[in-house]
Steps between C-alpha positions, in 0.01 A plus 500: 500500500720610211606866497553652157787748502499830316772574246653742753505228763664258257772759435555524877516121523762505225721714725464244781568222252820663384629508858444123511673461164806688626508297820490169312769616259723600792443166675579307182823694455601445864424127504817293484658195656558573870244780531233442766127532447489760778752708308275485193208611715700803611585585138129512417421692817755766404330551162160541666638748755670707229170522310303595810300177469397249763472123480161327493683176589664616822269421791236343274305229682220320317276255684718197423825654628626425852704822513523828305730479199842634610647635174438711188568213257402138481817304419429143389793271416500173304203290623332803660219614270387827660490695829856414601617691806843665457758343732876484539510228234793572269433445134686208347621436150204381293225616735166585339360812664155660482458852638157656555481868593237767549497874555237744621539855373249782552236248600541265202667159484721326244587129518743296291727194509796356312687169497865454411800276564818588687837387366500210256145431391369149447336465155180370658480812719549728200212323326281529809558875534455560128170311510383706799575816302315365196202413718500852643517649150212277389290611795572865429415446135156373601432798732279675247177692537220261408689187604433327831711396797483144370676607181801620704497183710475279192788679326727454802400140563544399138864612502576342838329166439629484145855509635423228756502718811275498804278784621380567855121491518446745783729790406508736205464862402267763640373852469731785605422859594486676833576160650739226396227236472165600354232334288499326262700179546702407189561122490794349315280241332144513375251481216489770233191714478414449867508731797484875546505716188809721467431874484700817451636611836551158657852456642622150577812312597564208266740250659578152369656262754656190342606172666772323303408147604161518330294439814278761664556413865672727748532548874554785743848514653546527879534879476129510417557698181720324245319265260720212381452231237409160643727316259803721571514624141581860424250778434480833321276804554450801275256789539400838361236753600291563188233759423227392259426787263314567179844532337616157619678377812734751666777339708550732796802315643693457178877504553752668274 
């Protein structure tokens, strides 16, 4: 069931989204060669605490997970696509990092993700991240009243496939509101004009996940959380929480 949010609720979700935006900005600024993923998790946690927000990630345990998630960010490095568990891994020169973060503030949730390189970036990684950002922008551009979920999925998939990248079949975006994951599901590939009609008051997370090698296959790492590419190629993940309004898409987690 899809819950339509009031304009007042969307304003409240914007406040939660801005906490996420500040947390991701702080993590990006702190990320450097030699910094551990656990240290980045603490940076994000500090931002949430300062804002009086809690983490919808910390302790989250969906049906597929063997244990509750132990951190406030997902930190996925190189061939990790999403759901990476922060560890004592120290970032190395040239690492490609994806950080996913959420915040719950006054009963509303914001959810967003960024990808970036640490140190000297490989040209192929720069292209991968730039394509992920273009795919996200295309998805947001299709999040219009009167369009359908398939229009968002098609916009994302067209950018990703056009650049030669793979897309996971089973994971994509989702509704956001009182909970981190709500209806509807927002695939990263699909047919235009199909699926649920988009209406004023819907709030969704749009999140392209790109596999550099061009294949779609992935596997679950031994930690039970991290999803890694089967071919060992690198991956990128970008995400924004977006409200669909009569005035066009409103990005609630916009940074800067």
